[in-house]
mmCIF file of C-alpha atoms in Angstrom:
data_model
loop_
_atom_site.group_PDB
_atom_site.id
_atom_site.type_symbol
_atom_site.label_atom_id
_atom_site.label_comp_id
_atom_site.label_asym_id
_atom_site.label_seq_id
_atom_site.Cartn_x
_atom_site.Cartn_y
_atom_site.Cartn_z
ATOM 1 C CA UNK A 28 -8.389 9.594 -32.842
ATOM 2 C CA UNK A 29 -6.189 7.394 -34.425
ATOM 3 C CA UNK A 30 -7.749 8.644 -37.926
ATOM 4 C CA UNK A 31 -7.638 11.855 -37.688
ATOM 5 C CA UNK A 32 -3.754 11.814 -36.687
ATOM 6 C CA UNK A 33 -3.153 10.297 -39.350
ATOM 7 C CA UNK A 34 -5.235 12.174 -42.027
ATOM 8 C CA UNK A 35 -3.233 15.188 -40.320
ATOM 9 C CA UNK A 36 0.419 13.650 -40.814
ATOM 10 C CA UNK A 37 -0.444 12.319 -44.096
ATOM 11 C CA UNK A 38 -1.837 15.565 -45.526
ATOM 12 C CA UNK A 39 0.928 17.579 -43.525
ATOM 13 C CA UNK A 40 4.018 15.213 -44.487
ATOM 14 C CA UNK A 41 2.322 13.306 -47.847
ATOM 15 C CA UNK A 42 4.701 10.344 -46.738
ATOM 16 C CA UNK A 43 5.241 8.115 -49.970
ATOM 17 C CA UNK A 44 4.893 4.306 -48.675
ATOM 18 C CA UNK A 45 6.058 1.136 -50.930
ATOM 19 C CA UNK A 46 5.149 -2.755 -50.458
ATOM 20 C CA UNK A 47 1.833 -1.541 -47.978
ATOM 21 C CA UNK A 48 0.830 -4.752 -49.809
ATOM 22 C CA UNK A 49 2.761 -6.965 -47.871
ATOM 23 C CA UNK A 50 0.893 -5.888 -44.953
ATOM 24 C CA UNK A 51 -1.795 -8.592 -44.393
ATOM 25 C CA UNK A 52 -5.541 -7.276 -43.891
ATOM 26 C CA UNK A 53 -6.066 -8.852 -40.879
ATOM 27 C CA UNK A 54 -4.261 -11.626 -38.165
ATOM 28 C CA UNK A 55 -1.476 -11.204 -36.422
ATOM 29 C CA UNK A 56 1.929 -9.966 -37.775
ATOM 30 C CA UNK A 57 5.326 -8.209 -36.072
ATOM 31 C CA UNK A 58 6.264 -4.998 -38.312
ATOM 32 C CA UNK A 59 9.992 -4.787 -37.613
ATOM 33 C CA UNK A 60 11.216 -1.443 -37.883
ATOM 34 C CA UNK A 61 14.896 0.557 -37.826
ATOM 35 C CA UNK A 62 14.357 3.426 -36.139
ATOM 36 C CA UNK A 63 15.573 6.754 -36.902
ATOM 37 C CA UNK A 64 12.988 9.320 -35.388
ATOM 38 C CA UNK A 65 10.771 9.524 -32.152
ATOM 39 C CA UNK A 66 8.120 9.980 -35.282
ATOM 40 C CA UNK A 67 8.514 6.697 -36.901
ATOM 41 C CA UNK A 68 5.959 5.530 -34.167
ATOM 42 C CA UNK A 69 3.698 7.818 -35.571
ATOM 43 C CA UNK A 70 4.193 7.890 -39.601
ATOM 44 C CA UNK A 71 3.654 4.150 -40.143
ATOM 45 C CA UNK A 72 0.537 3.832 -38.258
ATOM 46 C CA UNK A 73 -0.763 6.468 -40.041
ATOM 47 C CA UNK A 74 -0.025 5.028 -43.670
ATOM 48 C CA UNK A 75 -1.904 1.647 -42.881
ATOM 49 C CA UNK A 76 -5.373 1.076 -42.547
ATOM 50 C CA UNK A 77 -4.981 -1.260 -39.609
ATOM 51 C CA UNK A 78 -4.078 -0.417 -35.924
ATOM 52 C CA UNK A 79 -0.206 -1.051 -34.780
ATOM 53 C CA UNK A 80 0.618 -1.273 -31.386
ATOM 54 C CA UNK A 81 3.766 -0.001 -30.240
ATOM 55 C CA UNK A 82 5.600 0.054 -26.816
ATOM 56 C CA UNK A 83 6.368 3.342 -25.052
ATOM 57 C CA UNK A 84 7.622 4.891 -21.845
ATOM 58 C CA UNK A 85 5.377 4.738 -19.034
ATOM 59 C CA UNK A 86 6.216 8.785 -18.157
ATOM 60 C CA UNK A 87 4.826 9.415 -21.075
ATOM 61 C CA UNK A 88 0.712 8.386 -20.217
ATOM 62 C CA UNK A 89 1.356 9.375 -16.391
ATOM 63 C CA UNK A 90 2.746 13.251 -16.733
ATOM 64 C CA UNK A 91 0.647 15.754 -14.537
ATOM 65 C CA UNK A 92 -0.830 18.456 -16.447
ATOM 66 C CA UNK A 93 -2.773 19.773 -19.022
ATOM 67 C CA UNK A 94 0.402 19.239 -21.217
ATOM 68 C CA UNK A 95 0.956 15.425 -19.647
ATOM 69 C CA UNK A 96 -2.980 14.999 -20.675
ATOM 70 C CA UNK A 97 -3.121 16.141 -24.330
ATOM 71 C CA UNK A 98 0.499 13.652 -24.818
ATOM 72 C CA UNK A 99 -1.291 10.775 -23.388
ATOM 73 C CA UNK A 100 -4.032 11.395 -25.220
ATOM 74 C CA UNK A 101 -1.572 11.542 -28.310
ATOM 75 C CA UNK A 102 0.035 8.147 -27.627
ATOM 76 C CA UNK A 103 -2.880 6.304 -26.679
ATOM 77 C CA UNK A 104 -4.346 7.733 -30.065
ATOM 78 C CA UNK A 105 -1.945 6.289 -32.310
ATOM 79 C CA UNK A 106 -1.656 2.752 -30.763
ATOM 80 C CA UNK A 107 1.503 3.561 -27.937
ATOM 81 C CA UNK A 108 1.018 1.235 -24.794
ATOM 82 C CA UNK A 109 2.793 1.949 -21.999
ATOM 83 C CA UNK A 110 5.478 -0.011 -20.482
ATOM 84 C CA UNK A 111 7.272 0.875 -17.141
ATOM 85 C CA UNK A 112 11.016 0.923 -18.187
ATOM 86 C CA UNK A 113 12.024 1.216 -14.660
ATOM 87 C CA UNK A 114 14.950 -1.893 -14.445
ATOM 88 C CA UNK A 115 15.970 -2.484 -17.937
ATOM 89 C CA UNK A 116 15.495 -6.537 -17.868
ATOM 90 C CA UNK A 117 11.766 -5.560 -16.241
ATOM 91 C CA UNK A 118 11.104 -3.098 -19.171
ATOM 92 C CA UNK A 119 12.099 -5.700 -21.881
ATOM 93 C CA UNK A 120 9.751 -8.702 -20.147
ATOM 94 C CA UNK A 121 7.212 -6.026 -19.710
ATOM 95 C CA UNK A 122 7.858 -5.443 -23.640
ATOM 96 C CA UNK A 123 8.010 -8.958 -24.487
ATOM 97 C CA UNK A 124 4.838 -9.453 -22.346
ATOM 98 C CA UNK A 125 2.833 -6.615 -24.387
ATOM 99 C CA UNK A 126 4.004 -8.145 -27.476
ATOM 100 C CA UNK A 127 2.761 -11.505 -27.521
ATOM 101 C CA UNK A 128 -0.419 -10.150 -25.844
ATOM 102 C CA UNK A 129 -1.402 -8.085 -28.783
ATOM 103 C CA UNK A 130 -0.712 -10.631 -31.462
ATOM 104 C CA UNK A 131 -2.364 -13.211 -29.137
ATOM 105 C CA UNK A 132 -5.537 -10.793 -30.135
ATOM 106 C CA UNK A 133 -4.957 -11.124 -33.689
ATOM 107 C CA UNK A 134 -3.306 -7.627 -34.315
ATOM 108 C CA UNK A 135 -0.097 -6.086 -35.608
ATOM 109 C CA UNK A 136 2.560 -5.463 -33.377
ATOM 110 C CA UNK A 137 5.487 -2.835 -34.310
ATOM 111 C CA UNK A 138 8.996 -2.762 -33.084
ATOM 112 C CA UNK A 139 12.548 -1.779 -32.934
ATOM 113 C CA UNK A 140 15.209 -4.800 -33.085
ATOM 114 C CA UNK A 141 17.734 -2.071 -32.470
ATOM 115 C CA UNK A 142 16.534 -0.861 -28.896
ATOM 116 C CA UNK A 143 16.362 3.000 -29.232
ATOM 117 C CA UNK A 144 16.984 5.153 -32.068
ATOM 118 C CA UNK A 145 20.322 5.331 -34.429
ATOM 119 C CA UNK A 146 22.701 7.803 -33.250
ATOM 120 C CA UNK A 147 24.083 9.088 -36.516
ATOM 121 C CA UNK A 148 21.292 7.560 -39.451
ATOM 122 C CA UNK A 149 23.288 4.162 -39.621
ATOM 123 C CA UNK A 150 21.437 0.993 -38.996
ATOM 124 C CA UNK A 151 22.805 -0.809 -35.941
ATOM 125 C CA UNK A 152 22.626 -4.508 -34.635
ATOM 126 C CA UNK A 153 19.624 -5.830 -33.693
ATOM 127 C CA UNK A 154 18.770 -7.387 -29.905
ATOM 128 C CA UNK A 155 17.644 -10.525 -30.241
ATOM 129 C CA UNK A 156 15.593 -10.447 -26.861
ATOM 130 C CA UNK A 157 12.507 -8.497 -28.054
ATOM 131 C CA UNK A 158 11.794 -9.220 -31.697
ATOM 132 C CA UNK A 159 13.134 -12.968 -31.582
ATOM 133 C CA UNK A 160 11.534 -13.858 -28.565
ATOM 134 C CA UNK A 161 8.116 -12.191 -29.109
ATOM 135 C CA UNK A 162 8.410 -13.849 -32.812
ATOM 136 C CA UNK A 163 9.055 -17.503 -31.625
ATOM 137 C CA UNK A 164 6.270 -17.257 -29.015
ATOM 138 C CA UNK A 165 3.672 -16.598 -31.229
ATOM 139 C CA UNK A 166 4.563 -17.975 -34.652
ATOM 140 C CA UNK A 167 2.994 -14.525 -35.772
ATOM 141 C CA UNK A 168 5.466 -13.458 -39.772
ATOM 142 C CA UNK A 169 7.826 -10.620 -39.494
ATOM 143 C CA UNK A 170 7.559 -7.944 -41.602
ATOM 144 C CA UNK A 171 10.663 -5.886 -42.447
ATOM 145 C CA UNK A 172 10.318 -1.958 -42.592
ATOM 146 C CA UNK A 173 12.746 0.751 -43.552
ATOM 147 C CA UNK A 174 11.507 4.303 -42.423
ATOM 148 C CA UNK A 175 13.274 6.924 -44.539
ATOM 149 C CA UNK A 176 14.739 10.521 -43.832
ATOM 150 C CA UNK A 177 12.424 10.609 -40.607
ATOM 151 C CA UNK A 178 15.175 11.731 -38.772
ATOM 152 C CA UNK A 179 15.477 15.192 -40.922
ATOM 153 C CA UNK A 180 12.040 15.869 -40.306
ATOM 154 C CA UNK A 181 13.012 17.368 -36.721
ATOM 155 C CA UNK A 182 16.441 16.785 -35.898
ATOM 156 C CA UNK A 183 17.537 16.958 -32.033
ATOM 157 C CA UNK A 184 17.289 20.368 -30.470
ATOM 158 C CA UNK A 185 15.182 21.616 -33.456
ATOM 159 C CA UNK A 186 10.831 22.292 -32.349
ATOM 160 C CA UNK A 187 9.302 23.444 -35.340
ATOM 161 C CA UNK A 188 9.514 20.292 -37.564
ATOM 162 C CA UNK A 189 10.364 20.577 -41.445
ATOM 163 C CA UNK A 190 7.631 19.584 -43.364
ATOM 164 C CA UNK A 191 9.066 16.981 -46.343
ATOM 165 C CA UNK A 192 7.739 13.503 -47.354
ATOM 166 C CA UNK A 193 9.399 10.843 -45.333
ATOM 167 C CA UNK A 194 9.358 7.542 -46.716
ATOM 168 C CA UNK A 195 8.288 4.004 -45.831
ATOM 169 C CA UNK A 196 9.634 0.702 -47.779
ATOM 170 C CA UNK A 197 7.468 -2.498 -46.560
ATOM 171 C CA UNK A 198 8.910 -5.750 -47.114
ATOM 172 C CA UNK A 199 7.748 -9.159 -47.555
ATOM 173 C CA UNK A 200 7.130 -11.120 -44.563
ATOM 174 C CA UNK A 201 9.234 -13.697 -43.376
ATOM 175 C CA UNK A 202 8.147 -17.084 -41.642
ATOM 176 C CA UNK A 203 9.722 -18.006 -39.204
ATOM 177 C CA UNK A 204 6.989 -20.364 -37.633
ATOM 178 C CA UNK A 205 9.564 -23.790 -38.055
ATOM 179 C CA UNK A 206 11.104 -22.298 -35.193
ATOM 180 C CA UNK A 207 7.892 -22.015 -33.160
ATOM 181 C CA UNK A 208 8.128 -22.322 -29.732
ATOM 182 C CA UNK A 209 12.061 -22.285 -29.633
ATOM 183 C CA UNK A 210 12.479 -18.900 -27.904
ATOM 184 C CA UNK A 211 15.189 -20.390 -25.437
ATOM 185 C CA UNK A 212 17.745 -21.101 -28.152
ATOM 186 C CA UNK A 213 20.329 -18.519 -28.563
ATOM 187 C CA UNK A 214 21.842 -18.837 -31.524
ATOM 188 C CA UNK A 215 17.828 -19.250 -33.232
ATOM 189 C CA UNK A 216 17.121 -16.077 -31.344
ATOM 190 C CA UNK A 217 20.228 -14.347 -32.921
ATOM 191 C CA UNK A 218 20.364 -16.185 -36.713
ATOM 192 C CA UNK A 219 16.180 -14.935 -36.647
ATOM 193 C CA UNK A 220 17.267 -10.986 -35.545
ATOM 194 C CA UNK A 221 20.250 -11.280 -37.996
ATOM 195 C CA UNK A 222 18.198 -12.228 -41.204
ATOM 196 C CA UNK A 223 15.330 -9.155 -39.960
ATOM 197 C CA UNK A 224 18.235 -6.497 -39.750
ATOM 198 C CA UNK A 225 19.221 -7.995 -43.160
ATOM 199 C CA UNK A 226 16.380 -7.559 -44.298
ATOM 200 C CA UNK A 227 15.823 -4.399 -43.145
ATOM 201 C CA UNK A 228 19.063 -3.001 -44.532
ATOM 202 C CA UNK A 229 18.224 -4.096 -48.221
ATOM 203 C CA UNK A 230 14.990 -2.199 -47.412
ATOM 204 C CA UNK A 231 16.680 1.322 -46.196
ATOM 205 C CA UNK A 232 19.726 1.210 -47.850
ATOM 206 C CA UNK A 233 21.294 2.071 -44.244
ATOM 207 C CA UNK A 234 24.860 1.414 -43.981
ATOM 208 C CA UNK A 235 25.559 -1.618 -41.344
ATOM 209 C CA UNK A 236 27.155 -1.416 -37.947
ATOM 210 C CA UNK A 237 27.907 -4.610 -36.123
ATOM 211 C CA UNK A 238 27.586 -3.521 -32.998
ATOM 212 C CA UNK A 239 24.290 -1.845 -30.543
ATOM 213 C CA UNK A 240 22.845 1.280 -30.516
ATOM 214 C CA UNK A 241 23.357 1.645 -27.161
ATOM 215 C CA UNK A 242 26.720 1.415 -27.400
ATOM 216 C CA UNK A 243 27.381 3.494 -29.874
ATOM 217 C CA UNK A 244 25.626 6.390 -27.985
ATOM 218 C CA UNK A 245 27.766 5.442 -24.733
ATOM 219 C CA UNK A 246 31.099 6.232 -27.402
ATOM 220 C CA UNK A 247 29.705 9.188 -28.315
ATOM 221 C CA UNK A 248 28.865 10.464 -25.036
ATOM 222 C CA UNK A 249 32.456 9.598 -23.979
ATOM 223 C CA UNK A 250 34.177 11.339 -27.075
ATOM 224 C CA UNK A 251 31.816 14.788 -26.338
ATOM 225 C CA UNK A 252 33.169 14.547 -22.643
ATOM 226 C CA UNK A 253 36.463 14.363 -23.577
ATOM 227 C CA UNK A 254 36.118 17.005 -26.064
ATOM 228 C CA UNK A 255 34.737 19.622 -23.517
ATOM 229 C CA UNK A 256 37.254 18.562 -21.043
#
């Protein structure tokens, strides 16, 4: 399935894709990833030859239906694995947990240092939790990835989405394998998530905000509120 998705995004979309060299042919490897769009998931698994395992939301594999059926289907075609996110500390061992297991198997794990997806196209801080810890565990590089323009592809509230070439900028991977084992130091765990976002930024040419997603989306929440108010 995994195949055909992609052969249908790629002749759909034609995303352009720079540095897929730096993306070994096989072992283990963490692709580190802003993230713009709920498609980025799908549009760099379909560029590479190899499989990339993601993390996703539980709801998503377990909705009743013939509509809940085809969208597992979906994920599980393109590499998702679901996590229960119920308890955010539980979701991000259950992350952490998935992570190490599938580069433990010699794959390529994918994720998002910045915990859920830019608010307004800027690139945010990354959490050192996931990324560092799952890094430091396993020893496994960490490639830096910049998806680009994914987010105008279907912007929120739009369904029909706008077929243009989204791009994807690979970088080169980064060893971080002296700190092996060393996933209980906080400032390693943060200096390791720093350099990625850095990284990462070079890559997208995103402007930098030093603070979390999350927040940022609880700010703008609280300025709409007030607004309607």
């Amino acid at each position: 399935m995994k195949l055909s998705i992609g052969n249908s995004l790629k002749l759909a979309f034609r995303p352009w894709v720079e540095g897929i060299e730096h993306v070994p042919a096989e072992g283990p490897a963490i692709l580190a990833s802003n993230h713009l769009s709920f498609s980025d998931s799908f549009f760099l698994p379909a560029v590479l030859d190899r499989k990339v395992t993601f993390v996703a939301k539980a709801e998503y594999f377990t909705s009743p239906g013939v509509k809940g059926k085809l969208t597992a289907a979906f994920f599980k075609g393109v590499g998702q694995l679901p996590v229960d996110r119920s308890g955010a500390r539980g979701a991000a061992e259950a992350a952490i947990r998935s992570g190490i297991e599938v580069l433990e198997r010699g794959e390529l794990f994918g994720i998002y240092p910045e915990g859920t997806r830019s608010p307004d196209g800027r690139l945010y801080r990354g959490k050192p939790g996931g990324l560092a810890r799952v890094a430091l565990a396993t020893g496994a590089p960490v490639i830096p990835v910049a998806m680009i323009d994914t987010e105008k592809i279907q912007p929120p509230g739009k369904v029909v989405p706008k077929l243009m070439r989204p791009g994807i900028r690979i970088g080169k991977p980064l060893d971080f394998s002296r700190y092996h084992g060393m996933d209980g130091d906080r400032f390693i765990m943060r200096s390791l998530t720093d350099e990625v976002m850095y990284e990462i930024m070079k890559l997208s040419g995103q402007e930098y905000v030093d603070m979390y997603a999350t927040a940022a989306k609880r700010q703008l929440a609280e300025a709409a509120k007030r607004r309607e108010e």
